PDB file of C-alpha atoms in Angstrom:
ATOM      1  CA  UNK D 223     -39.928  14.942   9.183  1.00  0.00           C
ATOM      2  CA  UNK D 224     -40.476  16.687   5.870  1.00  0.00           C
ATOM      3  CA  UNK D 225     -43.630  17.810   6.431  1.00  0.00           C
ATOM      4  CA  UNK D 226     -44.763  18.300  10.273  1.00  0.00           C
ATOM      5  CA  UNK D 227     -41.063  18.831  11.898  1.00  0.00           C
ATOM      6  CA  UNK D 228     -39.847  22.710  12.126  1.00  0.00           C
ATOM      7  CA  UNK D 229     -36.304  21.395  12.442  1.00  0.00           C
ATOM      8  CA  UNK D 230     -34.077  18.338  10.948  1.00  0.00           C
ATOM      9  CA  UNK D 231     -35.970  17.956   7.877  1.00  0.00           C
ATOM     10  CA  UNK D 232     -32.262  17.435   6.749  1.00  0.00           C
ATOM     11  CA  UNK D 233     -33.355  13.485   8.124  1.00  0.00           C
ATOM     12  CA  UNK D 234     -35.546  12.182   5.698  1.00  0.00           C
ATOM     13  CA  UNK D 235     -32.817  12.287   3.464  1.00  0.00           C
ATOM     14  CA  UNK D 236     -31.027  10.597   6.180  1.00  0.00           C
ATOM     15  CA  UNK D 237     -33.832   8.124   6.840  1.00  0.00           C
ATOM     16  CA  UNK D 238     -34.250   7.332   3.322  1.00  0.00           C
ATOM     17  CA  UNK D 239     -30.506   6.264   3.166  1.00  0.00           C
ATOM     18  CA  UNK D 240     -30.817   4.041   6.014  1.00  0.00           C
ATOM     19  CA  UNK D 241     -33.942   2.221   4.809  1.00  0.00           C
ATOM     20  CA  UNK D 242     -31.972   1.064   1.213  1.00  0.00           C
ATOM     21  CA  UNK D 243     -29.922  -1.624   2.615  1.00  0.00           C
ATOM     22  CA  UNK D 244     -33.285  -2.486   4.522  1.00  0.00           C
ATOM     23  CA  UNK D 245     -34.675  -2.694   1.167  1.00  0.00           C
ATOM     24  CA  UNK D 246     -31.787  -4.651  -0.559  1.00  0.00           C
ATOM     25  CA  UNK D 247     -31.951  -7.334   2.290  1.00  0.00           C
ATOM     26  CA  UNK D 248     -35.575  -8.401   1.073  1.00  0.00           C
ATOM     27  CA  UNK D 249     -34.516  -9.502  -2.046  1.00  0.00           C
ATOM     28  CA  UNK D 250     -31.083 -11.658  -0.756  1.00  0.00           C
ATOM     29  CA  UNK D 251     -33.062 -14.941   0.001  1.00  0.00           C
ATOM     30  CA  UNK D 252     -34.472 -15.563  -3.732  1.00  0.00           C
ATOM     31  CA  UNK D 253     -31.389 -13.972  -5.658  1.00  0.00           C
ATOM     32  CA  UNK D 254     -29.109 -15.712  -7.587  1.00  0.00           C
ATOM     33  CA  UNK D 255     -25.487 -16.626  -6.971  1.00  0.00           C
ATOM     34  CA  UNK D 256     -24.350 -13.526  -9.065  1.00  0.00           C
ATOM     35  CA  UNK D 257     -27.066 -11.268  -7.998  1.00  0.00           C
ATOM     36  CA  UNK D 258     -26.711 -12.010  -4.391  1.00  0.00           C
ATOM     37  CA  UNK D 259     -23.031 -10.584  -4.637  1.00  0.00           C
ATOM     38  CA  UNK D 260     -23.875  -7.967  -6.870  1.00  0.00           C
ATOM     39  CA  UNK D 261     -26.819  -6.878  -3.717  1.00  0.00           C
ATOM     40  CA  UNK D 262     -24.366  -7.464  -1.101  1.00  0.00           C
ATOM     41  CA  UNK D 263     -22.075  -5.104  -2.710  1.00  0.00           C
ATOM     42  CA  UNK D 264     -24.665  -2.251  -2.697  1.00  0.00           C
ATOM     43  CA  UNK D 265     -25.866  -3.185   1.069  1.00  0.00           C
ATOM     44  CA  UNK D 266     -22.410  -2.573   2.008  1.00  0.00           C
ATOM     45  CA  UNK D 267     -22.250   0.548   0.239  1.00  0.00           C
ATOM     46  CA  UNK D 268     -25.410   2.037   1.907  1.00  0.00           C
ATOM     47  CA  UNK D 269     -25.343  -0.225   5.348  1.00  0.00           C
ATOM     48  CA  UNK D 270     -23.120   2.546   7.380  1.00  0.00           C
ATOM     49  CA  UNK D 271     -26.103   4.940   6.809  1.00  0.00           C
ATOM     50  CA  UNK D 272     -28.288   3.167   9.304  1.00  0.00           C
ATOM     51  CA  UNK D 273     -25.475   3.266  12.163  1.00  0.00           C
ATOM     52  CA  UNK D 274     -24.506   6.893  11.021  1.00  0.00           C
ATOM     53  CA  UNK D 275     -28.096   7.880  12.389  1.00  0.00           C
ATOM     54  CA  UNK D 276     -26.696   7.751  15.595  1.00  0.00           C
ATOM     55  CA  UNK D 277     -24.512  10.121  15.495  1.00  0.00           C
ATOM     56  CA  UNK D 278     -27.853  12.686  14.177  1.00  0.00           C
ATOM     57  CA  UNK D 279     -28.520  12.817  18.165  1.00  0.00           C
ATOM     58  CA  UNK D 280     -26.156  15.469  18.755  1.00  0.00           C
ATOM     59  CA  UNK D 281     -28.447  17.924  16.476  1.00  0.00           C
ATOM     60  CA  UNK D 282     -30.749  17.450  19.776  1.00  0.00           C
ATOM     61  CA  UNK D 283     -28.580  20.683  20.822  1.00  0.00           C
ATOM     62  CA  UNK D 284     -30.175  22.884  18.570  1.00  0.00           C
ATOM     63  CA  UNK D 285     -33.659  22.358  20.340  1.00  0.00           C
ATOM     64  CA  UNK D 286     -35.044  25.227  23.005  1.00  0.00           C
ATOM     65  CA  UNK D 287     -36.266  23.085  25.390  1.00  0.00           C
ATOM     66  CA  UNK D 288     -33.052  22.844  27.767  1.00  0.00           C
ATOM     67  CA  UNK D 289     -31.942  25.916  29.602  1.00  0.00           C
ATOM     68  CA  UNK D 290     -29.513  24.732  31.562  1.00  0.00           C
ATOM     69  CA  UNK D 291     -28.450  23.495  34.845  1.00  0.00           C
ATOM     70  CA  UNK D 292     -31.221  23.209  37.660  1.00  0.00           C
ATOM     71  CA  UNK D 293     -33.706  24.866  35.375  1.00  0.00           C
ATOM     72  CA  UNK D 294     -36.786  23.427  34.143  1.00  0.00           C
ATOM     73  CA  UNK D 295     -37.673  21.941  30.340  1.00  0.00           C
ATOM     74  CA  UNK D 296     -39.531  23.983  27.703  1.00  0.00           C
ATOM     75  CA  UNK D 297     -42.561  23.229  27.466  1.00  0.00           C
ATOM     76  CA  UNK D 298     -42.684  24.467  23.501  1.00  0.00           C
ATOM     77  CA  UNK D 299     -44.919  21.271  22.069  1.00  0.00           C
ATOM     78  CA  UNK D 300     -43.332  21.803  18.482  1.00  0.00           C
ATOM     79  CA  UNK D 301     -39.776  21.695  19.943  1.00  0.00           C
ATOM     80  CA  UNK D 302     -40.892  18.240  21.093  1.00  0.00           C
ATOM     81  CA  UNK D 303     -42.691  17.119  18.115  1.00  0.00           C
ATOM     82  CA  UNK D 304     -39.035  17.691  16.478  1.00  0.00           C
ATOM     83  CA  UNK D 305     -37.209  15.963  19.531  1.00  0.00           C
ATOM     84  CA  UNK D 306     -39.991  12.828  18.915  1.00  0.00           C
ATOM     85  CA  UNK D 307     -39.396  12.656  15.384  1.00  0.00           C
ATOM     86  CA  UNK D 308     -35.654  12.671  15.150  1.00  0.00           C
ATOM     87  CA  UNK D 309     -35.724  10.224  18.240  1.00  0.00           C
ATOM     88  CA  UNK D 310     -38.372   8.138  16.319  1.00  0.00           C
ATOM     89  CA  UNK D 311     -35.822   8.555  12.624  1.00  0.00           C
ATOM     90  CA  UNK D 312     -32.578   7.189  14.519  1.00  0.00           C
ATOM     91  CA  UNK D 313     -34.302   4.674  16.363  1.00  0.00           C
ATOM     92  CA  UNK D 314     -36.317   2.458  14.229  1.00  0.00           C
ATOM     93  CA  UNK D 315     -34.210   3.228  10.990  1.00  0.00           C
ATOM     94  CA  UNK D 316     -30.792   2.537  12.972  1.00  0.00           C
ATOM     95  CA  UNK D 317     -32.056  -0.400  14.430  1.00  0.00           C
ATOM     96  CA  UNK D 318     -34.018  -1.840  11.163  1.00  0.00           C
ATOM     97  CA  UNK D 319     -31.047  -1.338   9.584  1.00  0.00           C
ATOM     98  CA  UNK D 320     -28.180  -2.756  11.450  1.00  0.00           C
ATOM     99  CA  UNK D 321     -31.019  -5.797  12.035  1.00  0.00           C
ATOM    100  CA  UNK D 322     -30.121  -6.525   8.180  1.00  0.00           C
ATOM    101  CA  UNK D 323     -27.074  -7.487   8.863  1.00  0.00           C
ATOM    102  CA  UNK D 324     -28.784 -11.003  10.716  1.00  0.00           C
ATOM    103  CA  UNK D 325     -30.274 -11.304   7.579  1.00  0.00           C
ATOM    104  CA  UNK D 326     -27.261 -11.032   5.503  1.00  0.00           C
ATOM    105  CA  UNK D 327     -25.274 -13.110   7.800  1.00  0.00           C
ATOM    106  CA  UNK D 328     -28.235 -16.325   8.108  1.00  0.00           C
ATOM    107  CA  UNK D 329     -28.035 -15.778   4.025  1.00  0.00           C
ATOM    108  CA  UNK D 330     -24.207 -16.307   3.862  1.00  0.00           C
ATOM    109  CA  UNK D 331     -24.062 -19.593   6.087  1.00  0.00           C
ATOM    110  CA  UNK D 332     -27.213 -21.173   3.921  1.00  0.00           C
ATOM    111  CA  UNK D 333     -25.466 -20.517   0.977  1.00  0.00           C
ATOM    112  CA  UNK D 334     -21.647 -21.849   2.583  1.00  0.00           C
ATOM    113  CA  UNK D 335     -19.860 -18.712   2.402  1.00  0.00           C
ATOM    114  CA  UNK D 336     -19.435 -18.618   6.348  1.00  0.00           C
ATOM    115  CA  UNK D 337     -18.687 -22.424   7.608  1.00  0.00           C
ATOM    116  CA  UNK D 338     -18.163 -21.727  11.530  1.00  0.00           C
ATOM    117  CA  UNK D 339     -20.060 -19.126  14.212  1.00  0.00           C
ATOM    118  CA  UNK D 340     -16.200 -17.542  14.184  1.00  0.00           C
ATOM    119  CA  UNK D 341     -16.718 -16.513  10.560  1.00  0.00           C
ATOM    120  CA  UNK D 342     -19.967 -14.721  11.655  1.00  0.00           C
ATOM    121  CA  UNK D 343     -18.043 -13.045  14.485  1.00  0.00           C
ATOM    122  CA  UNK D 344     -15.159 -12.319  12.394  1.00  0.00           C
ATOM    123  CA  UNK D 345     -18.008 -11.234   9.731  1.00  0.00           C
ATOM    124  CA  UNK D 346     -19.684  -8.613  11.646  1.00  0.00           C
ATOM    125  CA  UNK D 347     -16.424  -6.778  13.284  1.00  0.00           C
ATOM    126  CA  UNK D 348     -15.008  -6.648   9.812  1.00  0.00           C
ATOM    127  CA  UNK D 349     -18.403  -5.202   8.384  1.00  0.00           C
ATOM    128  CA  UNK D 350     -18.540  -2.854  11.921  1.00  0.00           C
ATOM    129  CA  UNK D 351     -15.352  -1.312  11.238  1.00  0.00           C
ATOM    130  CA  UNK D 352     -15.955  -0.328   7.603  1.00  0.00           C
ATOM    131  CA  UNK D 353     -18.833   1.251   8.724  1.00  0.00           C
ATOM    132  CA  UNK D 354     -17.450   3.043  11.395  1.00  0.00           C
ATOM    133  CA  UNK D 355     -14.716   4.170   8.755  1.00  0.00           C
ATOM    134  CA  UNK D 356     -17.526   5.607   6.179  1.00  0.00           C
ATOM    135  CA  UNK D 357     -19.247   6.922   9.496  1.00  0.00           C
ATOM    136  CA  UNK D 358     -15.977   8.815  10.366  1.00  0.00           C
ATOM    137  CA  UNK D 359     -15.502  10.576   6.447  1.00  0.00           C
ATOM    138  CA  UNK D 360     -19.334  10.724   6.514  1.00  0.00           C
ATOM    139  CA  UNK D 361     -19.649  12.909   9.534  1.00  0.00           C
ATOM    140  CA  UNK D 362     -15.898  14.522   9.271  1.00  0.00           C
ATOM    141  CA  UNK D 363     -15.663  14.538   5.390  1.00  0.00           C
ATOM    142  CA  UNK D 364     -18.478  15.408   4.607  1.00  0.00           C
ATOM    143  CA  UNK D 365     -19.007  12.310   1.974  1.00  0.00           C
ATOM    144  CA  UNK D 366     -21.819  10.368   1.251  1.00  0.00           C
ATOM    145  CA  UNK D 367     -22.432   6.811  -0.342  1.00  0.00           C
ATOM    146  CA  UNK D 368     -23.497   8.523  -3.720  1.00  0.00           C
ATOM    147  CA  UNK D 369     -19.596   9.987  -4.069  1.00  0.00           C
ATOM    148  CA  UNK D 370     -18.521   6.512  -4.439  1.00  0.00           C
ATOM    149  CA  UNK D 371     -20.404   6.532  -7.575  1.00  0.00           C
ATOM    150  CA  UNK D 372     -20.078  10.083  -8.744  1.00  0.00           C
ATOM    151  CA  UNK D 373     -16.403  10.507  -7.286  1.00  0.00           C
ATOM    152  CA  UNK D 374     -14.687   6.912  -6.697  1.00  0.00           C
ATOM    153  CA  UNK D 375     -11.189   7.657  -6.875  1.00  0.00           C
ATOM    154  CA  UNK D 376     -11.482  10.610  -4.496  1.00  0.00           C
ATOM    155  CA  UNK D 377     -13.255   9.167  -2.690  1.00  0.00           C
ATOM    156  CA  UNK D 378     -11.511   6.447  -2.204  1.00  0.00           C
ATOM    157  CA  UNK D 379      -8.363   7.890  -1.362  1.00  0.00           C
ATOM    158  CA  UNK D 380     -10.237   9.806   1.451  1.00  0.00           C
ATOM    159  CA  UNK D 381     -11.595   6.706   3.039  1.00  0.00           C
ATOM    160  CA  UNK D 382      -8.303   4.445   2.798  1.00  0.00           C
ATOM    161  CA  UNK D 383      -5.289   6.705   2.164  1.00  0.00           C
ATOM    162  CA  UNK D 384      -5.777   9.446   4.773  1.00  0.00           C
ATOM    163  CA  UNK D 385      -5.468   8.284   8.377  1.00  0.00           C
ATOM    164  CA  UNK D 386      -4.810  10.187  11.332  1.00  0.00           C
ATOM    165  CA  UNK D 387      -4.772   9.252  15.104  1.00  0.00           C
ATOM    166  CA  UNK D 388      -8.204  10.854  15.922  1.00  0.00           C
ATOM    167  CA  UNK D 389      -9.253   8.731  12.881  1.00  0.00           C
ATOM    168  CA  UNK D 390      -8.104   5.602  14.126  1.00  0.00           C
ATOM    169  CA  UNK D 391      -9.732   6.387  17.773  1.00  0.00           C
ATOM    170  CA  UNK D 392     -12.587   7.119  16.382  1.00  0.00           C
ATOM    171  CA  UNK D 393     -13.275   4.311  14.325  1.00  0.00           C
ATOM    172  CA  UNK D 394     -12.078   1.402  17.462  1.00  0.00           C
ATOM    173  CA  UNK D 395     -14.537   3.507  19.563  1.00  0.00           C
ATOM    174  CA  UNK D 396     -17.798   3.693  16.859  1.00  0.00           C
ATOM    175  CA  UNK D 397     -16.895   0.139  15.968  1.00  0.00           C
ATOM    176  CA  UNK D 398     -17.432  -0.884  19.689  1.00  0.00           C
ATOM    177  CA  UNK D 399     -20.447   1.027  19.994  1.00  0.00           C
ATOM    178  CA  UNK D 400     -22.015  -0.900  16.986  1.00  0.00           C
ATOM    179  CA  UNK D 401     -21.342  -4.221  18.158  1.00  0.00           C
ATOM    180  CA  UNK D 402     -23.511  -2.904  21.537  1.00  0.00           C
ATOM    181  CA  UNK D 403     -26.368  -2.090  19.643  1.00  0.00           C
ATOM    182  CA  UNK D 404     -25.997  -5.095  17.656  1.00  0.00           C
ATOM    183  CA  UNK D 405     -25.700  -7.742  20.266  1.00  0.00           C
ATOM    184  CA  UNK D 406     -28.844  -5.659  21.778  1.00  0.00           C
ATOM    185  CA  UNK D 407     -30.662  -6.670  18.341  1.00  0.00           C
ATOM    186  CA  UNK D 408     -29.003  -9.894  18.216  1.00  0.00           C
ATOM    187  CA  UNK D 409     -30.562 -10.724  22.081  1.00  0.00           C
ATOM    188  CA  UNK D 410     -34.209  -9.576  21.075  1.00  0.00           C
ATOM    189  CA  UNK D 411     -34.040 -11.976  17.758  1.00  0.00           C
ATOM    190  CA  UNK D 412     -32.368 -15.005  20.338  1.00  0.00           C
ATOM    191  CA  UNK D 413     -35.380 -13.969  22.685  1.00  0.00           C
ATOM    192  CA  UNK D 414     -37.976 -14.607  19.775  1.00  0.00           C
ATOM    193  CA  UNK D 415     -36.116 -17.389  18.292  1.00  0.00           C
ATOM    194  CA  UNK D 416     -36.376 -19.316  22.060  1.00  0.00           C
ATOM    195  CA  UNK D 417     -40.353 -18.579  22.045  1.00  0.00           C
ATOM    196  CA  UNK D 418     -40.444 -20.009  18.100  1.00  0.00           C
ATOM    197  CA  UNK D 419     -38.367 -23.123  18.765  1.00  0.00           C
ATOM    198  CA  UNK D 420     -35.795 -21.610  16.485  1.00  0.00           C
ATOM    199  CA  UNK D 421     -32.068 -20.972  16.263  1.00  0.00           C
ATOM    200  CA  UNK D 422     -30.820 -17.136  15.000  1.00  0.00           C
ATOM    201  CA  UNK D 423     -27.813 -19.422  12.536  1.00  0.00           C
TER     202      UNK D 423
END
């Protein structure tokens, strides 16, 4: 994207965001008790940025290959190359990193921090919705995970002290739209887990 697209090299900014909590989850099997919190801490600070990807489809508008109702496609190659490589950013990187959530969530039942399979449910809404909240000041307020470092008070009183309807709505309907894609990812691993004789918890 920062080299061979002509548009959205904004992404791999975007793309390297999503691929941290990726990151982080390699490291939660061998940590510590104290460094395993201190990781999860910082995958939930940087998790919403692999859902957030999602929303990156819209810039599809901005490409000339549509022109309309009942008229053909462009045919411009370089248009496509940029409609290949945002598809290709949003895809693997939104799906790679919601997929760390398994890991996260396999991690927290070894170690007995979730006891029952209604913890993990209860688990992954909980962690859906907060992510659908820092998608919503993300996209709307222009914030990104950084500010919560560089900026925590306002930026926490953004996130949790200013709610509006539209807010609300938005966050039930991006919530619901996450736990799609992540039962999709949760049926692939179930698939694999059936062919390796194994369970996903």
């Amino acid at each position: 994207m920062l080299f061979f697209a002509k548009m959205y090299h904004f992404m791999a900014l975007n793309v390297l965001l999503a691929y941290i909590p990726l990151e982080l989850s390699f490291h939660f099997k061998k940590a510590t008790k104290q460094l395993f919190f201190l990781l999860g801490m910082f995958w939930l600070l940087f998790y919403p940025n692999a859902p957030y990807l999602f929303t990156d489809f819209f810039h599809l508008e901005q490409l000339p290959i549509y022109h309309g109702m009942n008229q053909l496609f462009g045919q411009s190659l370089s248009a496509w190359l940029s409609f290949s490589l945002l598809t290709i950013g949003i895809c693997v990187y939104g799906y790679l990193g919601m997929a760390t959530l398994i890991t996260i969530i396999k991690e927290c039942y070894r170690r007995g921090l979730l006891k029952s399979r209604w913890h993990g449910v209860i688990f992954v809404i909980v962690i859906n919705a907060l992510s659908s909240l820092a998608i919503f000041v993300g996209r709307f307020d222009r914030l990104h995970s950084v500010h919560l470092l560089t900026k925590p008070i306002q930026t926490i009183q953004i996130i949790f002290l200013q709610w509006s309807v539209d807010k609300g709505l938005f966050i039930i309907l991006l919530t619901g739209l996450q736990l799609i894609l992540f039962a999709s990812i949760i049926g692939v691993r179930a698939l694999d887990s059936e062919v390796d004789g194994e369970k996903l918890y």
